[in-house]
Tab-separated table of C-alpha atoms in Angstrom:
chain	number	residue	atom	x	y	z
H	1	MET	CA	63.378	47.853	-30.512
H	2	PRO	CA	63.931	44.647	-28.528
H	3	SER	CA	60.808	43.981	-26.218
H	4	ASN	CA	60.364	42.343	-22.988
H	5	PRO	CA	60.140	39.823	-21.717
H	6	VAL	CA	63.602	38.731	-23.282
H	7	LEU	CA	63.156	35.151	-22.533
H	8	PRO	CA	59.298	34.567	-22.688
H	9	GLY	CA	57.525	31.758	-21.158
H	10	PHE	CA	59.006	29.831	-18.387
H	11	HIS	CA	62.544	31.221	-17.260
H	12	PRO	CA	62.246	31.388	-13.939
H	13	ASP	CA	64.659	32.910	-11.540
H	14	PRO	CA	67.291	34.256	-14.487
H	15	SER	CA	70.810	35.044	-13.406
H	16	VAL	CA	73.496	36.412	-15.727
H	17	CYS	CA	77.017	37.023	-16.012
H	18	ARG	CA	79.410	38.680	-18.745
H	19	ALA	CA	82.905	36.720	-19.298
H	20	GLY	CA	84.531	39.633	-22.134
H	21	GLU	CA	81.878	41.144	-24.359
H	22	THR	CA	79.393	37.942	-23.808
H	23	PHE	CA	76.631	37.554	-21.724
H	24	TYR	CA	75.451	34.238	-19.855
H	25	LEU	CA	72.248	33.345	-18.463
H	26	ALA	CA	70.759	30.710	-16.496
H	27	THR	CA	67.481	30.181	-15.086
H	28	SER	CA	65.415	27.563	-12.559
H	29	SER	CA	64.525	24.272	-14.162
H	30	PHE	CA	62.713	22.211	-11.117
H	31	GLU	CA	61.604	18.855	-11.922
H	32	TYR	CA	62.457	18.898	-15.804
H	33	PHE	CA	65.709	17.668	-17.176
H	34	PRO	CA	68.159	18.405	-18.219
H	35	GLY	CA	68.187	20.854	-15.650
H	36	LEU	CA	69.489	24.462	-15.724
H	37	PRO	CA	69.345	25.932	-19.162
H	38	LEU	CA	71.939	27.985	-20.435
H	39	TYR	CA	72.158	30.889	-22.708
H	40	ARG	CA	74.667	33.307	-24.440
H	41	SER	CA	73.814	37.107	-25.801
H	42	GLY	CA	76.231	39.748	-26.947
H	43	ASN	CA	73.339	42.296	-26.486
H	44	LEU	CA	71.434	41.178	-23.314
H	45	ALA	CA	68.000	40.829	-25.586
H	46	ASP	CA	68.880	38.253	-27.895
H	47	TRP	CA	69.553	34.676	-25.926
H	48	GLU	CA	70.730	32.185	-27.594
H	49	PRO	CA	70.141	28.672	-26.176
H	50	ILE	CA	73.227	26.636	-25.336
H	51	GLY	CA	72.934	23.780	-23.503
H	52	HIS	CA	71.865	22.794	-19.780
H	53	ALA	CA	74.759	22.421	-16.881
H	54	LEU	CA	73.080	19.425	-15.105
H	55	THR	CA	72.936	16.653	-18.644
H	56	ARG	CA	73.553	13.250	-16.941
H	57	GLU	CA	71.996	11.293	-14.116
H	58	SER	CA	74.862	11.422	-12.084
H	59	GLN	CA	74.275	15.190	-12.226
H	60	LEU	CA	70.645	15.541	-11.965
H	61	ASP	CA	67.740	12.889	-10.548
H	62	THR	CA	64.502	13.992	-10.626
H	63	CYS	CA	62.521	10.613	-11.256
H	64	ASP	CA	61.055	11.256	-7.832
H	65	ALA	CA	60.704	15.082	-7.872
H	66	ARG	CA	57.680	16.858	-6.710
H	67	ILE	CA	55.626	19.270	-8.731
H	68	SER	CA	57.753	22.519	-8.577
H	69	GLY	CA	60.748	20.623	-6.830
H	70	GLY	CA	63.764	19.722	-8.039
H	71	ILE	CA	66.279	22.442	-8.881
H	72	PHE	CA	65.543	26.271	-7.603
H	73	ALA	CA	67.152	29.140	-8.516
H	74	PRO	CA	70.936	29.590	-9.765
H	75	THR	CA	73.904	31.964	-9.533
H	76	ILE	CA	76.446	32.103	-12.710
H	77	ARG	CA	79.646	33.497	-12.626
H	78	GLU	CA	82.749	33.955	-13.826
H	79	HIS	CA	86.271	34.056	-11.618
H	80	ASP	CA	89.722	33.183	-13.858
H	81	GLY	CA	88.465	31.809	-16.707
H	82	THR	CA	86.238	29.320	-14.909
H	83	PHE	CA	82.306	29.587	-15.209
H	84	TYR	CA	80.946	28.511	-11.901
H	85	LEU	CA	76.797	27.768	-11.131
H	86	THR	CA	75.477	27.180	-8.003
H	87	SER	CA	72.166	25.973	-7.002
H	88	THR	CA	69.974	23.974	-4.930
H	89	ASN	CA	68.263	20.430	-5.590
H	90	THR	CA	65.463	20.687	-3.088
H	91	SER	CA	64.861	16.897	-4.455
H	92	GLY	CA	67.691	15.748	-2.710
H	93	GLY	CA	71.475	16.963	-2.232
H	94	GLY	CA	70.552	20.448	-1.523
H	95	HIS	CA	73.003	23.216	-2.939
H	96	PHE	CA	75.797	22.798	-5.121
H	97	VAL	CA	78.206	23.881	-7.293
H	98	VAL	CA	79.489	22.551	-11.029
H	99	THR	CA	81.764	24.251	-13.047
H	100	ALA	CA	82.833	24.414	-16.638
H	101	ASP	CA	85.784	26.137	-19.028
H	102	ASP	CA	82.772	26.820	-21.042
H	103	PRO	CA	79.518	27.499	-20.690
H	104	ALA	CA	78.132	25.795	-24.273
H	105	GLY	CA	80.396	22.359	-22.879
H	106	GLU	CA	80.279	19.849	-20.369
H	107	TRP	CA	80.028	20.896	-16.601
H	108	SER	CA	81.368	18.924	-13.678
H	109	ASP	CA	79.212	16.724	-11.574
H	110	PRO	CA	78.236	18.233	-8.355
H	111	VAL	CA	80.254	19.296	-5.404
H	112	TYR	CA	77.560	19.789	-2.688
H	113	ILE	CA	77.184	22.329	0.466
H	114	ASP	CA	76.359	21.753	3.968
H	115	ALA	CA	73.857	24.613	4.259
H	116	PRO	CA	70.290	25.097	4.832
H	117	GLY	CA	67.991	26.920	2.389
H	118	ILE	CA	67.381	28.063	-1.168
H	119	ASP	CA	69.074	30.642	-3.593
H	120	PRO	CA	72.485	30.586	-2.742
H	121	ASP	CA	74.943	33.225	-4.379
H	122	LEU	CA	78.760	32.815	-4.991
H	123	PHE	CA	80.626	36.310	-4.979
H	124	TRP	CA	84.354	36.869	-5.033
H	125	ASP	CA	86.446	39.307	-3.186
H	126	GLY	CA	89.987	38.776	-4.377
H	127	ASP	CA	90.928	35.712	-3.760
H	128	THR	CA	88.096	35.121	-0.769
H	129	ALA	CA	84.718	33.349	-1.942
H	130	TYR	CA	81.717	33.632	-0.119
H	131	PHE	CA	78.293	31.564	-0.529
H	132	THR	CA	75.163	33.988	0.400
H	133	TYR	CA	71.797	31.868	0.763
H	134	PHE	CA	68.214	32.070	2.131
H	135	THR	CA	67.891	29.961	5.069
H	136	THR	CA	64.229	30.095	4.869
H	137	ASP	CA	64.242	30.682	8.515
H	138	THR	CA	62.808	34.001	9.197
H	139	ASP	CA	64.671	34.900	12.578
H	140	ARG	CA	68.355	33.621	10.580
H	141	GLY	CA	67.301	35.064	7.679
H	142	ILE	CA	69.781	35.423	4.451
H	143	GLU	CA	73.382	34.178	5.786
H	144	GLN	CA	76.399	34.281	4.489
H	145	ALA	CA	80.024	32.351	4.979
H	146	GLU	CA	83.521	31.575	3.296
H	147	ILE	CA	83.835	28.855	1.118
H	148	ASP	CA	86.126	26.992	-0.939
H	149	PRO	CA	83.972	26.179	-4.291
H	150	GLU	CA	86.016	23.634	-5.194
H	151	THR	CA	85.975	21.107	-2.187
H	152	GLY	CA	82.353	22.974	-0.758
H	153	GLU	CA	83.622	23.163	2.711
H	154	LEU	CA	82.518	26.444	4.422
H	155	GLY	CA	83.967	28.699	7.151
H	156	GLU	CA	81.285	30.049	9.785
H	157	SER	CA	78.286	31.136	9.217
H	158	ARG	CA	76.380	34.568	9.932
H	159	THR	CA	73.309	36.532	9.297
H	160	VAL	CA	73.657	39.061	6.747
H	161	TRP	CA	70.182	40.544	6.061
H	162	THR	CA	67.217	39.738	7.799
H	163	GLY	CA	64.736	41.935	5.104
H	164	HIS	CA	64.128	45.377	4.833
H	165	GLU	CA	60.399	44.823	5.107
H	166	ASP	CA	59.514	40.993	4.882
H	167	PRO	CA	61.280	38.736	7.315
H	168	HIS	CA	61.182	36.232	4.102
H	169	ALA	CA	64.234	37.626	1.829
H	170	GLU	CA	65.429	35.573	-0.519
H	171	ALA	CA	67.669	35.485	-4.093
H	172	PRO	CA	70.546	37.207	-2.613
H	173	HIS	CA	73.095	38.423	-4.665
H	174	ILE	CA	76.565	40.422	-3.810
H	175	TYR	CA	78.155	42.850	-5.962
H	176	GLU	CA	80.917	45.394	-5.854
H	177	ARG	CA	81.431	48.870	-7.262
H	178	ALA	CA	83.729	51.666	-5.997
H	179	GLU	CA	85.211	49.917	-3.230
H	180	THR	CA	81.486	49.773	-1.497
H	181	TYR	CA	79.867	46.266	-1.520
H	182	TYR	CA	75.825	45.814	-2.763
H	183	LEU	CA	73.230	43.342	-1.511
H	184	VAL	CA	70.148	42.946	-3.950
H	185	ALA	CA	67.292	40.671	-2.169
H	186	ALA	CA	63.731	39.809	-3.397
H	187	GLU	CA	61.233	40.032	-0.743
H	188	GLY	CA	57.141	40.400	-0.704
H	189	GLY	CA	56.712	36.636	-2.206
H	190	THR	CA	57.267	35.467	-5.572
H	191	HIS	CA	53.974	36.921	-7.014
H	192	THR	CA	51.741	40.474	-7.236
H	193	GLY	CA	53.722	41.725	-4.243
H	194	HIS	CA	57.589	40.932	-5.125
H	195	SER	CA	60.211	43.669	-5.082
H	196	VAL	CA	63.567	43.995	-5.357
H	197	THR	CA	65.950	45.493	-2.445
H	198	VAL	CA	68.877	46.838	-2.129
H	199	GLY	CA	71.928	47.371	0.960
H	200	ARG	CA	75.183	48.492	0.593
H	201	SER	CA	78.344	48.130	3.201
H	202	ASP	CA	81.844	49.112	3.199
H	203	ASP	CA	82.878	45.111	3.724
H	204	PRO	CA	81.428	42.065	1.892
H	205	THR	CA	79.986	40.773	4.893
H	206	GLY	CA	78.090	43.700	5.993
H	207	PRO	CA	76.434	44.679	7.586
H	208	PHE	CA	74.240	45.994	5.212
H	209	GLU	CA	72.950	49.706	5.167
H	210	PRO	CA	69.198	49.110	3.568
H	211	HIS	CA	68.171	51.819	0.542
H	212	PRO	CA	66.505	54.922	1.545
H	213	GLU	CA	63.794	53.985	-0.753
H	214	ASN	CA	63.483	50.598	-1.028
H	215	PRO	CA	62.147	48.800	-2.837
H	216	VAL	CA	64.328	49.506	-6.051
H	217	LEU	CA	61.997	47.910	-8.067
H	218	THR	CA	58.339	46.811	-7.955
H	219	HIS	CA	55.247	46.547	-9.817
H	220	ARG	CA	52.863	45.449	-6.747
H	221	ASP	CA	51.262	49.274	-6.606
H	222	ASP	CA	49.884	49.437	-10.333
H	223	PHE	CA	47.021	47.012	-11.202
H	224	TYR	CA	46.861	47.910	-14.631
H	225	ARG	CA	50.545	47.009	-15.770
H	226	ASP	CA	50.929	44.492	-18.163
H	227	VAL	CA	53.659	42.678	-16.071
H	228	HIS	CA	53.460	42.502	-12.527
H	229	ALA	CA	55.491	40.227	-9.675
H	230	THR	CA	58.595	41.456	-10.524
H	231	GLY	CA	61.675	40.669	-8.597
H	232	HIS	CA	64.405	38.018	-8.023
H	233	ALA	CA	66.653	40.454	-9.678
H	234	ASP	CA	70.544	40.107	-10.803
H	235	LEU	CA	72.810	42.798	-11.686
H	236	VAL	CA	75.353	43.100	-14.340
H	237	THR	CA	77.701	45.193	-15.982
H	238	ASP	CA	78.465	46.117	-19.686
H	239	ALA	CA	81.725	46.412	-21.520
H	240	ASP	CA	81.521	49.765	-21.079
H	241	GLY	CA	80.821	49.714	-17.815
H	242	ASN	CA	76.909	50.396	-18.342
H	243	TRP	CA	74.457	48.466	-15.500
H	244	TRP	CA	71.389	45.938	-16.456
H	245	LEU	CA	69.315	44.321	-14.154
H	246	VAL	CA	67.382	40.960	-14.994
H	247	CYS	CA	64.486	40.077	-13.297
H	248	LEU	CA	61.319	37.911	-13.421
H	249	GLY	CA	57.450	38.911	-13.888
H	250	ILE	CA	54.555	37.614	-15.297
H	251	ARG	CA	52.178	38.460	-18.106
H	252	PRO	CA	49.070	37.826	-16.248
H	253	ARG	CA	45.356	37.480	-18.604
H	254	GLY	CA	41.724	38.544	-17.422
H	255	GLY	CA	42.010	41.815	-15.408
H	256	PHE	CA	43.274	42.071	-11.903
H	257	PRO	CA	44.876	39.853	-10.252
H	258	GLY	CA	44.059	37.779	-13.343
H	259	TRP	CA	45.873	34.665	-14.375
H	260	HIS	CA	49.322	33.576	-15.895
H	261	HIS	CA	50.060	29.961	-18.075
H	262	LEU	CA	53.183	30.834	-19.446
H	263	GLY	CA	55.078	30.787	-16.124
H	264	ARG	CA	57.619	33.307	-14.782
H	265	GLU	CA	59.897	34.777	-18.202
H	266	THR	CA	62.728	36.794	-17.748
H	267	PHE	CA	62.756	40.461	-18.190
H	268	LEU	CA	65.915	43.194	-18.636
H	269	ALA	CA	66.088	46.852	-17.355
H	270	PRO	CA	68.762	49.631	-17.141
H	271	VAL	CA	70.247	50.359	-13.904
H	272	ALA	CA	71.459	53.783	-13.310
H	273	TRP	CA	73.177	54.957	-9.966
H	274	GLU	CA	72.240	57.678	-7.679
H	275	ASP	CA	73.949	58.959	-4.417
H	276	GLY	CA	75.882	55.388	-4.432
H	277	TRP	CA	72.846	53.330	-4.888
H	278	PRO	CA	71.650	51.387	-7.718
H	279	VAL	CA	68.055	52.115	-9.093
H	280	VAL	CA	66.396	51.003	-12.344
H	281	ASP	CA	66.052	53.826	-15.180
H	282	GLY	CA	61.835	55.027	-14.836
H	283	GLU	CA	61.016	52.339	-12.031
H	284	GLU	CA	59.748	49.990	-13.406
H	285	VAL	CA	60.694	47.296	-16.101
H	286	PRO	CA	60.147	48.675	-19.573
H	287	ALA	CA	57.976	47.212	-22.011
H	288	GLU	CA	60.331	47.955	-25.271
H	289	ILE	CA	64.254	48.850	-24.940
H	290	ASP	CA	66.033	51.140	-27.575
H	291	ALA	CA	68.604	49.247	-29.241
H	292	ALA	CA	70.855	52.125	-28.929
H	293	ASP	CA	71.240	51.365	-25.378
H	294	LEU	CA	71.947	48.119	-25.439
H	295	PRO	CA	75.845	46.555	-25.282
H	296	GLY	CA	76.802	44.967	-28.591
H	297	ASP	CA	75.984	45.172	-32.175
H	298	ALA	CA	72.292	47.514	-32.173
H	299	ASP	CA	72.023	45.542	-35.218
H	300	PRO	CA	72.801	42.007	-35.312
H	301	VAL	CA	72.666	39.907	-38.607
H	302	ASP	CA	69.662	37.903	-38.390
H	303	ALA	CA	70.291	34.181	-38.239
H	304	GLY	CA	67.003	32.464	-38.206
H	305	PRO	CA	64.476	31.814	-36.151
H	306	ASN	CA	65.405	31.746	-32.557
H	307	PRO	CA	64.343	28.266	-31.303
H	308	VAL	CA	63.382	29.972	-28.257
H	309	GLU	CA	60.204	31.149	-30.016
H	310	HIS	CA	60.521	28.905	-33.081
H	311	THR	CA	60.756	24.991	-34.080
H	312	ASP	CA	60.661	23.227	-36.673
H	313	THR	CA	61.945	19.820	-36.550
H	314	ASP	CA	62.158	16.492	-38.006
H	315	PHE	CA	63.885	15.184	-34.956
H	316	SER	CA	66.909	13.568	-37.519
H	317	GLU	CA	69.532	15.504	-35.824
H	318	GLY	CA	68.432	14.601	-32.265
H	319	ARG	CA	67.155	16.362	-29.110
H	320	SER	CA	67.808	20.574	-30.203
H	321	HIS	CA	68.214	22.460	-26.639
H	322	GLU	CA	64.592	23.945	-26.374
H	323	TRP	CA	63.757	20.301	-25.735
H	324	ILE	CA	63.185	18.977	-22.162
H	325	TYR	CA	62.195	16.426	-20.012
H	326	ARG	CA	59.145	16.199	-17.626
H	327	ARG	CA	61.728	14.514	-15.060
H	328	THR	CA	64.556	12.288	-15.719
H	329	PRO	CA	63.737	10.235	-18.375
H	330	ASP	CA	63.591	6.628	-19.719
H	331	ARG	CA	65.995	7.122	-22.284
H	332	ASP	CA	65.134	3.778	-23.987
H	333	ARG	CA	61.648	5.109	-24.708
H	334	TYR	CA	63.241	7.717	-26.932
H	335	ASP	CA	64.900	7.240	-30.082
H	336	PHE	CA	66.003	10.294	-32.543
H	337	THR	CA	66.253	8.320	-35.991
H	338	GLY	CA	66.265	9.889	-39.784
H	339	ASP	CA	62.260	8.834	-39.903
H	340	GLY	CA	61.457	10.963	-37.205
H	341	LEU	CA	61.032	10.458	-33.452
H	342	VAL	CA	60.532	7.403	-32.019
H	343	LEU	CA	58.643	7.340	-28.800
H	344	ARG	CA	57.613	3.859	-26.399
H	345	GLY	CA	55.333	4.780	-23.957
H	346	GLY	CA	55.029	3.093	-20.778
H	347	PRO	CA	51.766	2.381	-18.232
H	348	GLU	CA	52.316	5.936	-16.885
H	349	ALA	CA	49.708	8.573	-18.209
H	350	LEU	CA	49.952	12.030	-18.042
H	351	ASP	CA	48.684	12.304	-14.546
H	352	GLU	CA	51.288	10.216	-13.296
H	353	LYS	CA	54.993	10.693	-12.806
H	354	GLY	CA	57.821	8.644	-15.190
H	355	THR	CA	55.257	9.149	-18.547
H	356	THR	CA	56.889	9.196	-21.891
H	357	PHE	CA	56.918	12.916	-23.053
H	358	LEU	CA	59.308	14.948	-24.932
H	359	ALA	CA	58.470	18.734	-24.568
H	360	ARG	CA	59.264	22.374	-25.294
H	361	ARG	CA	57.984	25.769	-23.908
H	362	GLN	CA	54.897	27.439	-24.797
H	363	THR	CA	56.803	30.999	-25.573
H	364	ASN	CA	53.970	32.980	-26.842
H	365	PHE	CA	50.234	33.671	-26.160
H	366	ASP	CA	49.591	33.333	-29.875
H	367	CYS	CA	50.813	30.557	-30.964
H	368	ARG	CA	50.607	27.483	-33.800
H	369	ILE	CA	51.773	24.020	-33.071
H	370	ARG	CA	51.631	20.855	-35.292
H	371	THR	CA	53.137	17.536	-35.004
H	372	ASP	CA	52.845	14.875	-37.814
H	373	VAL	CA	51.835	11.195	-36.346
H	374	ALA	CA	52.594	7.813	-37.504
H	375	PHE	CA	50.776	5.364	-35.079
H	376	ASP	CA	49.031	2.050	-35.382
H	377	PRO	CA	48.062	1.620	-31.970
H	378	ASP	CA	47.031	-1.716	-30.081
H	379	PRO	CA	44.025	-1.486	-27.433
H	380	GLY	CA	45.274	0.346	-24.266
H	381	GLU	CA	47.884	2.900	-25.978
H	382	GLU	CA	48.147	6.140	-27.247
H	383	ALA	CA	49.616	8.990	-28.499
H	384	GLY	CA	49.754	12.450	-29.361
H	385	LEU	CA	50.137	16.193	-28.515
H	386	ALA	CA	50.107	17.282	-24.859
H	387	LEU	CA	50.243	20.685	-23.100
H	388	VAL	CA	51.163	20.072	-19.218
H	389	MET	CA	51.247	22.160	-16.764
H	390	ASP	CA	51.960	19.357	-14.190
H	391	GLU	CA	50.099	15.910	-13.535
H	392	GLN	CA	46.868	17.443	-12.624
H	393	HIS	CA	46.489	19.925	-15.034
H	394	HIS	CA	46.942	18.898	-18.776
H	395	TYR	CA	44.939	18.890	-21.737
H	396	GLU	CA	45.686	16.619	-25.216
H	397	VAL	CA	44.769	15.620	-28.292
H	398	GLY	CA	46.011	11.983	-28.511
H	399	ILE	CA	45.432	8.847	-30.998
H	400	VAL	CA	43.990	5.799	-28.621
H	401	GLY	CA	43.911	2.004	-29.582
H	402	GLY	CA	41.132	-0.567	-30.007
H	403	ASP	CA	38.173	-0.048	-27.383
H	404	ASP	CA	40.423	1.743	-25.429
H	405	SER	CA	37.316	4.294	-24.112
H	406	GLY	CA	39.250	5.636	-21.162
H	407	ALA	CA	36.604	4.992	-19.021
H	408	ASP	CA	39.205	4.035	-16.494
H	409	ARG	CA	40.182	7.522	-15.958
H	410	GLY	CA	37.205	8.596	-15.024
H	411	GLU	CA	36.735	10.359	-19.051
H	412	ALA	CA	33.186	11.540	-19.840
H	413	GLY	CA	33.312	9.443	-23.160
H	414	ARG	CA	30.651	9.286	-25.710
H	415	GLY	CA	30.788	5.709	-26.255
H	416	ASP	CA	33.671	3.078	-26.838
H	417	ALA	CA	36.464	4.591	-28.822
H	418	GLY	CA	36.863	2.520	-32.716
H	419	ASP	CA	40.126	1.555	-34.242
H	420	GLY	CA	41.734	4.750	-35.285
H	421	GLU	CA	40.281	7.093	-33.184
H	422	ALA	CA	41.874	10.705	-31.975
H	423	VAL	CA	40.560	12.092	-28.430
H	424	VAL	CA	40.614	15.403	-26.917
H	425	ARG	CA	40.792	15.525	-23.191
H	426	VAL	CA	41.469	18.030	-20.318
H	427	THR	CA	42.038	16.956	-16.851
H	428	VAL	CA	41.920	19.452	-14.157
H	429	GLY	CA	42.330	18.714	-10.669
H	430	ASP	CA	40.781	15.429	-9.792
H	431	ALA	CA	38.376	15.593	-13.187
H	432	THR	CA	38.997	14.559	-16.706
H	433	ASP	CA	36.533	15.022	-19.410
H	434	VAL	CA	36.415	13.963	-23.334
H	435	LEU	CA	35.689	17.038	-25.622
H	436	ALA	CA	35.943	15.332	-28.846
H	437	ARG	CA	36.413	12.157	-30.740
H	438	GLU	CA	37.489	11.833	-34.180
H	439	SER	CA	38.283	9.151	-36.636
H	440	VAL	CA	41.531	9.456	-38.240
H	441	GLY	CA	44.256	7.073	-40.352
H	442	GLU	CA	47.119	5.558	-39.437
H	443	ARG	CA	49.026	9.353	-40.176
H	444	VAL	CA	47.693	11.841	-38.515
H	445	THR	CA	48.364	15.699	-37.720
H	446	LEU	CA	47.573	17.275	-34.451
H	447	GLY	CA	47.800	20.865	-33.338
H	448	VAL	CA	46.697	23.573	-31.334
H	449	ASP	CA	46.304	26.806	-31.861
H	450	ALA	CA	46.418	29.012	-29.156
H	451	VAL	CA	45.949	32.498	-28.298
H	452	ALA	CA	45.965	34.098	-24.959
H	453	GLU	CA	42.564	32.763	-23.615
H	454	SER	CA	42.013	30.039	-25.979
H	455	TYR	CA	43.170	26.599	-26.967
H	456	GLU	CA	41.847	25.365	-29.837
H	457	PHE	CA	42.276	21.150	-30.832
H	458	LEU	CA	42.843	20.349	-34.608
H	459	VAL	CA	42.845	17.022	-36.236
H	460	ASP	CA	44.395	17.028	-39.407
H	461	GLY	CA	43.160	20.682	-39.710
H	462	GLU	CA	40.180	20.852	-38.584
H	463	VAL	CA	39.060	22.395	-35.367
H	464	VAL	CA	37.308	19.617	-33.433
H	465	ALA	CA	37.349	21.164	-29.583
H	466	GLU	CA	38.593	24.259	-27.515
H	467	ALA	CA	39.568	24.732	-23.750
H	468	ARG	CA	40.363	28.003	-21.882
H	469	PRO	CA	44.441	28.231	-20.795
H	470	LYS	CA	43.373	29.489	-16.954
H	471	TYR	CA	43.033	26.004	-16.282
H	472	LEU	CA	46.783	25.418	-16.982
H	473	SER	CA	47.703	28.711	-14.704
H	474	THR	CA	49.956	29.151	-12.041
H	475	GLU	CA	46.449	30.459	-10.271
H	476	VAL	CA	44.531	27.285	-10.501
H	477	ALA	CA	47.287	25.011	-10.880
H	478	GLY	CA	50.057	26.694	-8.714
H	479	GLY	CA	53.329	26.001	-8.289
H	480	PHE	CA	56.378	27.728	-10.164
H	481	THR	CA	56.674	26.408	-13.564
H	482	GLY	CA	54.581	27.402	-16.922
H	483	VAL	CA	53.385	25.275	-19.618
H	484	VAL	CA	54.942	23.105	-21.953
H	485	VAL	CA	53.875	21.254	-24.840
H	486	GLY	CA	55.240	18.171	-27.412
H	487	PRO	CA	54.527	14.796	-28.240
H	488	TYR	CA	53.473	12.171	-25.705
H	489	ALA	CA	52.759	8.278	-25.755
H	490	VAL	CA	51.007	5.497	-23.310
H	491	ALA	CA	51.326	2.153	-23.050
H	492	GLU	CA	49.766	-0.183	-20.657
H	493	GLY	CA	51.728	-3.175	-21.293
H	494	GLY	CA	54.881	-1.016	-21.067
H	495	PRO	CA	57.978	0.429	-23.747
H	496	ALA	CA	59.126	-3.222	-24.050
H	497	GLU	CA	55.397	-4.537	-26.160
H	498	ALA	CA	54.747	-1.036	-26.611
H	499	THR	CA	53.445	-0.341	-30.480
H	500	PRO	CA	55.820	2.549	-31.530
H	501	ALA	CA	54.865	5.989	-32.189
H	502	ARG	CA	57.008	7.734	-35.011
H	503	VAL	CA	56.626	11.992	-34.393
H	504	GLU	CA	57.690	12.486	-38.384
H	505	ARG	CA	57.644	16.245	-37.703
H	506	PHE	CA	57.025	19.149	-35.058
H	507	VAL	CA	56.328	22.774	-35.756
H	508	TYR	CA	55.955	25.439	-33.025
H	509	GLU	CA	55.702	28.861	-34.142
H	510	PRO	CA	54.558	32.548	-33.365
H	511	ALA	CA	51.067	33.276	-34.490
H	512	GLU	CA	50.504	36.485	-36.619
H	513	ARG	CA	47.564	38.349	-35.358
């Protein structure tokens, strides 16, 4: 049976739409580049990455974005053969709309919209388009205005919802069913109090009557659930008229309230209608979904490992869709060749913006990560494999050059490093510690074996150190993202003078237990 989450790892704030029998889904991307990852599915459970909406610097520049800044929650919709994505760049520009004829193709440059807040929504009622958004002002709540999505011009704004039980109601989406209009919103914050509330009206502009049994979905009442923080929902119908809901949730470790490091993930639940109201079947997100209930082919042909949860690449075909940069990159530092990915480090370490670092999401608690690196560093240079939550919370196993003991970064080293040495570091807040040093040659296999409560670091197949994922969790680090993993490089002299580090192969795969 298909299981939840349907998009594991850092996939928050999902939005979904359908064109014909194909579903398309987008999630938040925050400071990462490209922005707004996009997925395609025929059954709502198996999602294929098809690219990103924001792939060009003319669309997105997050070089100066704060931690968990950048691109917030999107809404994706199809109208008259055109796909629309609206979202908010919190690091510059605010709300915007981009369009495409094909979600897997090129998207337009942003059209910006002069309105406050976050979490915008687009809804068409005939030829009239409505723009609904959370103002972040508890007195104004969720506002709405008519919009020309081609120009971004808004009509007069008005408050349509101030929350059922929380004045910080956010993530609005408008729907129509049987000539009745529904407003779905998120309340209770984005952590363990998260919930989904619903109102309805005879008009898309409201006023909206609240569901008598709001919230229609929350996991906040049972501390022993495997999934918490369910909310920020979006609804969609399949070709047979059945309704479904996607939402975010977290899978904490370590008991309640616990901690989570994979980020906020995308979950799926069936929706039924009772007395003219949408309700979540079972009133919770199910652990498994009966394949016979899903739209499309209940037994899709296996097309091989899904790149959401499996990567095995020599980079000869370039950067595939699962790979992201921590911010808008200096592309001259990354060269995808027939001999591997060549990285030229800059002076920025992993605790600074602008690091030379290419990553993919950690999507499994239990996984095996390996990378083969060819590198002969000079003093002040390093390259390797990093697990990153943000600039203040990251672990790495890297090859360092010369007499670089790392003392200038506050590391508790065990003497000077010699030529060809692998170093395991952990950075948590203001503290950085060295856990291991191992002599290596010019070609090294670096690795991480992960389970829910442990990372083991390997050098040429041997475990040399261990650290806890807890210190890369949202509960420790804060923020809205999750752990990402991939190769990095640093060179004090800058990329023009850097010794190239060649990543010959990278493997990420779920571990069997």
